[in-house]
Amino acid sequence: AGARFSHEKAKTRMIILEKGKGESNYNNNAVFNAFIPRASIAWLPNEQNRIWFGVGRGFKPGGFNKEGVDKLALTSYKSEIATEMELGWKWHSVNDNHMAEITLYQIDSKDVQGYVGVIGYQALSNMGDSRSRGIEYLWKSKLTPNHSISLGGMFNQSEFTSGEHKNKRPAYTPSYSSLISWEGLYGKEQKWSSRIAVRFNGPFYFNEQNNLEQGHYTVVDASISWHPTKQYELSIYAKNIGDALYRTYAFGNKAQLGNPREIGVQGSINF
């Protein structure tokens, strides 16, 4: 258990050219305080199992917009405070060849900060409160001493609980994602290794209006590496083998695409 107290100050000063008045000076200041506690408890019924519960708060201080395009920037936006609860279970087999971990969580955020306004003239503001609930999971298994697989991912349900966007989903919060990977070692001295990973990404929105969406997509990566010594490594890799087309950022009719297929060779030397 522990706690932290945060005390932050912010101030702004603007010189605005106003019609009929010439240059006008404006200034403002604000103080943001927050008490941020954290506590957790764990139970170990045996050497293979661990169960824990935790609760805590997070704090993102308020402030002023730095653009200063008009007098609206003189009004500060509030601090964003998130309260999180989580319940988890972790297990590993007696021989450590298998392990699993599951975490349930709920995050209640008050005065969520986000950009509002017309594209090109956006400013930070408070958009209301939100709630996020979900589950995260991870499984790892050694199939043989030299080969292992893992499966991890999450399911999430997020929505605004108040404000202009009530009942809508916050931006950039996919409803699910998962990653399956396989790793192998080869040779008597295990100087060769390989890895294949398949990442599934669920759909998400780029805005709080929920009218600009990225659909689900899958990315496959692979690599083969040679380790002649502990100091040297040479790898051949392929990223996004299927050349999946997806966006990482978008607004209006414009977007930034994710990385396309990439195949290459890379080396490293450790001193």
Short mmCIF file of C-alpha atoms in Angstrom, two decimals:
data_model
loop_
_atom_site.label_atom_id
_atom_site.label_comp_id
_atom_site.label_asym_id
_atom_site.label_seq_id
_atom_site.Cartn_x
_atom_site.Cartn_y
_atom_site.Cartn_z
CA ALA A 1 0.00 0.00 0.00
CA GLY A 2 1.09 3.57 -0.55
CA ALA A 3 -0.08 7.03 -1.46
CA ARG A 4 1.16 10.17 -3.18
CA PHE A 5 -0.02 13.75 -3.07
CA SER A 6 0.39 15.82 -6.22
CA HIS A 7 0.39 19.63 -6.31
CA GLU A 8 0.79 21.29 -9.69
CA LYS A 9 0.58 24.88 -10.84
CA ALA A 10 -0.07 26.19 -14.34
CA LYS A 11 -0.29 29.66 -15.77
CA THR A 12 -0.80 31.24 -19.15
CA ARG A 13 -0.16 34.65 -20.63
CA MET A 14 -1.46 35.74 -24.02
CA ILE A 15 -1.16 38.78 -26.25
CA ILE A 16 -4.10 38.89 -28.66
CA LEU A 17 -4.62 41.36 -31.49
CA GLU A 18 -8.26 42.44 -31.17
CA LYS A 19 -10.20 44.44 -33.71
CA GLY A 20 -10.46 48.07 -32.67
CA LYS A 21 -8.34 47.52 -29.54
CA GLY A 22 -4.92 46.59 -30.82
CA GLU A 23 -2.87 44.27 -28.64
CA SER A 24 -4.50 43.08 -25.41
CA ASN A 25 -2.74 41.20 -22.62
CA TYR A 26 -4.49 38.33 -20.88
CA ASN A 27 -3.29 35.96 -18.18
CA ASN A 28 -4.63 33.30 -15.87
CA ASN A 29 -3.36 30.63 -13.48
CA ALA A 30 -4.66 27.47 -11.86
CA VAL A 31 -3.67 24.92 -9.22
CA PHE A 32 -4.30 21.17 -9.48
CA ASN A 33 -4.16 18.92 -6.41
CA ALA A 34 -4.67 15.17 -6.20
CA PHE A 35 -4.38 12.44 -3.57
CA ILE A 36 -3.31 9.22 -5.27
CA PRO A 37 -3.54 6.08 -3.08
CA ARG A 38 -2.67 2.53 -4.07
CA ALA A 39 -3.28 -0.73 -2.19
CA SER A 40 -3.15 -4.42 -3.03
CA ILE A 41 -3.42 -7.76 -1.29
CA ALA A 42 -2.32 -11.22 -2.43
CA TRP A 43 -3.09 -14.78 -1.40
CA LEU A 44 -0.84 -17.74 -2.19
CA PRO A 45 -2.83 -20.95 -1.58
CA ASN A 46 0.18 -23.00 -2.76
CA GLU A 47 3.45 -22.63 -4.67
CA GLN A 48 1.72 -22.78 -8.05
CA ASN A 49 -1.08 -20.26 -7.54
CA ARG A 50 -1.29 -16.58 -6.67
CA ILE A 51 -4.46 -14.50 -6.38
CA TRP A 52 -4.42 -10.75 -5.90
CA PHE A 53 -6.70 -7.75 -5.67
CA GLY A 54 -5.64 -4.14 -6.13
CA VAL A 55 -7.20 -0.70 -6.15
CA GLY A 56 -5.62 2.63 -6.96
CA ARG A 57 -5.96 6.00 -8.61
CA GLY A 58 -4.21 7.71 -11.49
CA PHE A 59 -3.88 11.44 -12.13
CA LYS A 60 -3.36 13.49 -15.28
CA PRO A 61 -3.05 17.16 -14.28
CA GLY A 62 -5.11 19.88 -15.90
CA GLY A 63 -3.65 22.90 -17.62
CA PHE A 64 -3.99 25.46 -20.37
CA ASN A 65 -3.90 25.01 -24.12
CA LYS A 66 -0.66 26.33 -25.56
CA GLU A 67 -2.06 27.32 -28.95
CA GLY A 68 -3.62 30.50 -27.60
CA VAL A 69 -5.68 31.30 -30.70
CA ASP A 70 -8.43 33.09 -28.75
CA LYS A 71 -9.55 33.99 -25.24
CA LEU A 72 -11.09 30.54 -24.76
CA ALA A 73 -7.55 29.29 -24.13
CA LEU A 74 -7.54 31.33 -20.92
CA THR A 75 -9.89 28.79 -19.36
CA SER A 76 -8.08 25.79 -17.92
CA TYR A 77 -9.21 22.22 -18.44
CA LYS A 78 -9.65 20.01 -15.34
CA SER A 79 -7.45 17.19 -14.15
CA GLU A 80 -8.38 13.68 -15.27
CA ILE A 81 -8.58 11.20 -12.40
CA ALA A 82 -8.93 7.45 -12.93
CA THR A 83 -9.86 4.89 -10.27
CA GLU A 84 -8.84 1.33 -11.09
CA MET A 85 -9.74 -2.01 -9.54
CA GLU A 86 -8.27 -5.32 -10.63
CA LEU A 87 -8.56 -8.96 -9.63
CA GLY A 88 -5.98 -11.40 -10.92
CA TRP A 89 -4.87 -15.02 -10.84
CA LYS A 90 -1.46 -16.40 -11.81
CA TRP A 91 -0.49 -20.06 -12.09
CA HIS A 92 2.51 -22.11 -13.16
CA SER A 93 3.01 -25.86 -13.36
CA VAL A 94 5.30 -27.74 -10.99
CA ASN A 95 7.98 -28.11 -13.68
CA ASP A 96 7.46 -24.51 -14.93
CA ASN A 97 6.66 -25.73 -18.45
CA HIS A 98 3.27 -24.03 -18.39
CA MET A 99 1.97 -20.76 -16.97
CA ALA A 100 -1.26 -18.79 -17.12
CA GLU A 101 -2.39 -15.37 -15.97
CA ILE A 102 -5.83 -13.73 -15.99
CA THR A 103 -6.72 -10.21 -14.84
CA LEU A 104 -10.17 -8.64 -14.55
CA TYR A 105 -10.27 -4.86 -14.32
CA GLN A 106 -12.52 -1.83 -14.15
CA ILE A 107 -11.36 1.76 -14.67
CA ASP A 108 -13.61 4.73 -13.90
CA SER A 109 -12.25 7.98 -15.32
CA LYS A 110 -13.57 11.39 -14.30
CA ASP A 111 -13.22 14.48 -16.53
CA VAL A 112 -11.58 12.63 -19.41
CA GLN A 113 -9.24 14.89 -21.36
CA GLY A 114 -9.42 14.97 -25.14
CA TYR A 115 -9.23 17.21 -28.18
CA VAL A 116 -12.39 18.99 -29.26
CA GLY A 117 -13.22 21.45 -32.01
CA VAL A 118 -12.72 21.70 -35.75
CA ILE A 119 -9.73 19.86 -37.22
CA GLY A 120 -6.80 22.26 -37.31
CA TYR A 121 -8.18 24.33 -34.42
CA GLN A 122 -8.57 21.63 -31.80
CA ALA A 123 -7.85 22.20 -28.14
CA LEU A 124 -7.71 20.03 -25.03
CA SER A 125 -10.89 19.96 -22.98
CA ASN A 126 -12.84 17.69 -20.62
CA MET A 127 -15.30 15.43 -22.42
CA GLY A 128 -17.06 13.77 -19.49
CA ASP A 129 -16.63 10.58 -17.49
CA SER A 130 -15.97 7.09 -18.83
CA ARG A 131 -15.87 3.48 -17.67
CA SER A 132 -13.73 0.66 -19.01
CA ARG A 133 -14.17 -3.00 -18.09
CA GLY A 134 -12.26 -5.94 -19.41
CA ILE A 135 -10.14 -9.03 -19.08
CA GLU A 136 -6.50 -9.66 -19.98
CA TYR A 137 -5.10 -13.16 -20.38
CA LEU A 138 -1.80 -14.91 -21.10
CA TRP A 139 -0.84 -18.56 -21.60
CA LYS A 140 2.66 -19.93 -22.21
CA SER A 141 3.67 -23.55 -22.76
CA LYS A 142 6.89 -25.38 -23.57
CA LEU A 143 6.03 -28.03 -26.15
CA THR A 144 9.57 -29.39 -25.97
CA PRO A 145 12.71 -28.06 -24.25
CA ASN A 146 13.44 -26.02 -27.42
CA HIS A 147 9.97 -25.01 -28.60
CA SER A 148 7.31 -22.90 -26.90
CA ILE A 149 4.02 -21.23 -27.76
CA SER A 150 2.14 -18.37 -26.14
CA LEU A 151 -1.32 -16.86 -26.41
CA GLY A 152 -2.21 -13.49 -24.96
CA GLY A 153 -4.83 -10.85 -25.44
CA MET A 154 -7.68 -8.85 -24.01
CA PHE A 155 -11.38 -8.09 -24.28
CA ASN A 156 -12.58 -4.61 -23.41
CA GLN A 157 -15.86 -2.72 -23.08
CA SER A 158 -15.48 1.07 -22.82
CA GLU A 159 -17.98 3.88 -23.00
CA PHE A 160 -18.56 7.43 -21.87
CA THR A 161 -20.96 7.57 -18.93
CA SER A 162 -21.61 11.32 -19.09
CA GLY A 163 -21.06 14.32 -21.31
CA GLU A 164 -21.71 14.99 -24.97
CA HIS A 165 -20.53 11.51 -26.02
CA LYS A 166 -22.46 9.52 -23.41
CA ASN A 167 -22.86 5.81 -24.35
CA LYS A 168 -20.26 6.14 -27.11
CA ARG A 169 -16.88 4.47 -27.17
CA PRO A 170 -13.69 6.47 -26.48
CA ALA A 171 -11.28 6.75 -29.40
CA TYR A 172 -8.50 4.19 -29.89
CA THR A 173 -10.01 1.56 -27.58
CA PRO A 174 -10.35 -1.73 -29.50
CA SER A 175 -12.87 -4.21 -28.16
CA TYR A 176 -10.40 -7.09 -28.42
CA SER A 177 -6.89 -8.03 -29.47
CA SER A 178 -4.77 -11.17 -29.26
CA LEU A 179 -1.28 -12.40 -30.07
CA ILE A 180 -0.23 -15.98 -30.82
CA SER A 181 3.48 -16.71 -31.09
CA TRP A 182 5.79 -19.68 -31.50
CA GLU A 183 9.52 -19.68 -30.71
CA GLY A 184 12.10 -22.35 -31.44
CA LEU A 185 15.78 -23.09 -30.83
CA TYR A 186 17.89 -25.32 -33.10
CA GLY A 187 21.24 -27.08 -33.14
CA LYS A 188 23.27 -28.72 -30.42
CA GLU A 189 24.47 -25.37 -29.14
CA GLN A 190 21.18 -23.61 -29.95
CA LYS A 191 22.82 -21.01 -32.15
CA TRP A 192 19.74 -20.74 -34.37
CA SER A 193 16.33 -19.45 -33.33
CA SER A 194 13.04 -18.59 -35.01
CA ARG A 195 9.84 -16.79 -34.13
CA ILE A 196 6.43 -16.48 -35.76
CA ALA A 197 3.78 -14.14 -34.35
CA VAL A 198 0.19 -13.54 -35.44
CA ARG A 199 -1.50 -10.43 -34.06
CA PHE A 200 -5.27 -9.95 -34.29
CA ASN A 201 -6.53 -6.40 -33.77
CA GLY A 202 -10.18 -5.63 -33.15
CA PRO A 203 -12.06 -2.64 -34.59
CA PHE A 204 -11.84 0.78 -32.96
CA TYR A 205 -12.89 4.36 -33.59
CA PHE A 206 -10.66 7.32 -34.37
CA ASN A 207 -13.04 9.84 -32.81
CA GLU A 208 -15.52 10.15 -29.96
CA GLN A 209 -18.40 10.64 -32.41
CA ASN A 210 -17.87 6.99 -33.42
CA ASN A 211 -18.32 7.72 -37.13
CA LEU A 212 -14.74 7.03 -38.25
CA GLU A 213 -13.75 3.40 -37.72
CA GLN A 214 -10.83 1.10 -38.39
CA GLY A 215 -12.02 -2.45 -38.94
CA HIS A 216 -10.32 -5.56 -37.58
CA TYR A 217 -7.08 -6.69 -39.19
CA THR A 218 -4.35 -9.31 -38.79
CA VAL A 219 -0.58 -8.87 -38.94
CA VAL A 220 1.91 -11.76 -39.27
CA ASP A 221 5.62 -11.37 -38.43
CA ALA A 222 8.45 -13.90 -38.64
CA SER A 223 12.20 -14.02 -38.10
CA ILE A 224 15.18 -16.41 -38.18
CA SER A 225 18.29 -15.55 -36.17
CA TRP A 226 21.84 -16.87 -35.92
CA HIS A 227 23.85 -16.42 -32.73
CA PRO A 228 27.44 -17.56 -33.36
CA THR A 229 28.43 -16.13 -29.96
CA LYS A 230 26.74 -14.20 -27.17
CA GLN A 231 28.09 -10.97 -28.68
CA TYR A 232 26.90 -11.35 -32.27
CA GLU A 233 23.50 -11.85 -33.85
CA LEU A 234 22.36 -11.88 -37.47
CA SER A 235 18.66 -12.04 -38.37
CA ILE A 236 16.42 -12.25 -41.40
CA TYR A 237 12.99 -10.86 -40.67
CA ALA A 238 9.64 -10.25 -42.33
CA LYS A 239 7.05 -7.88 -40.88
CA ASN A 240 3.41 -7.74 -41.94
CA ILE A 241 3.94 -10.69 -44.27
CA GLY A 242 0.40 -10.50 -45.61
CA ASP A 243 0.79 -6.77 -46.36
CA ALA A 244 -2.35 -5.97 -44.34
CA LEU A 245 -3.74 -2.52 -45.06
CA TYR A 246 -4.81 -0.62 -41.96
CA ARG A 247 -4.84 2.90 -40.53
CA THR A 248 -3.16 4.04 -37.33
CA TYR A 249 -4.56 7.59 -37.38
CA ALA A 250 -7.38 9.26 -39.28
CA PHE A 251 -9.51 12.40 -39.41
CA GLY A 252 -12.03 13.53 -42.02
CA ASN A 253 -11.05 11.87 -45.31
CA LYS A 254 -7.34 11.72 -44.45
CA ALA A 255 -5.43 8.92 -42.73
CA GLN A 256 -2.01 7.62 -41.82
CA LEU A 257 -1.43 4.02 -42.87
CA GLY A 258 0.32 1.39 -40.80
CA ASN A 259 3.65 -0.05 -41.88
CA PRO A 260 3.44 -2.19 -45.05
CA ARG A 261 5.24 -5.47 -45.67
CA GLU A 262 8.92 -5.22 -44.75
CA ILE A 263 11.62 -7.84 -45.36
CA GLY A 264 15.19 -7.28 -44.30
CA VAL A 265 18.40 -8.32 -42.60
CA GLN A 266 19.71 -6.89 -39.37
CA GLY A 267 22.70 -7.54 -37.16
CA SER A 268 23.80 -6.58 -33.68
CA ILE A 269 27.03 -6.57 -31.69
CA ASN A 270 27.08 -6.39 -27.91
CA PHE A 271 30.19 -5.08 -26.19
#
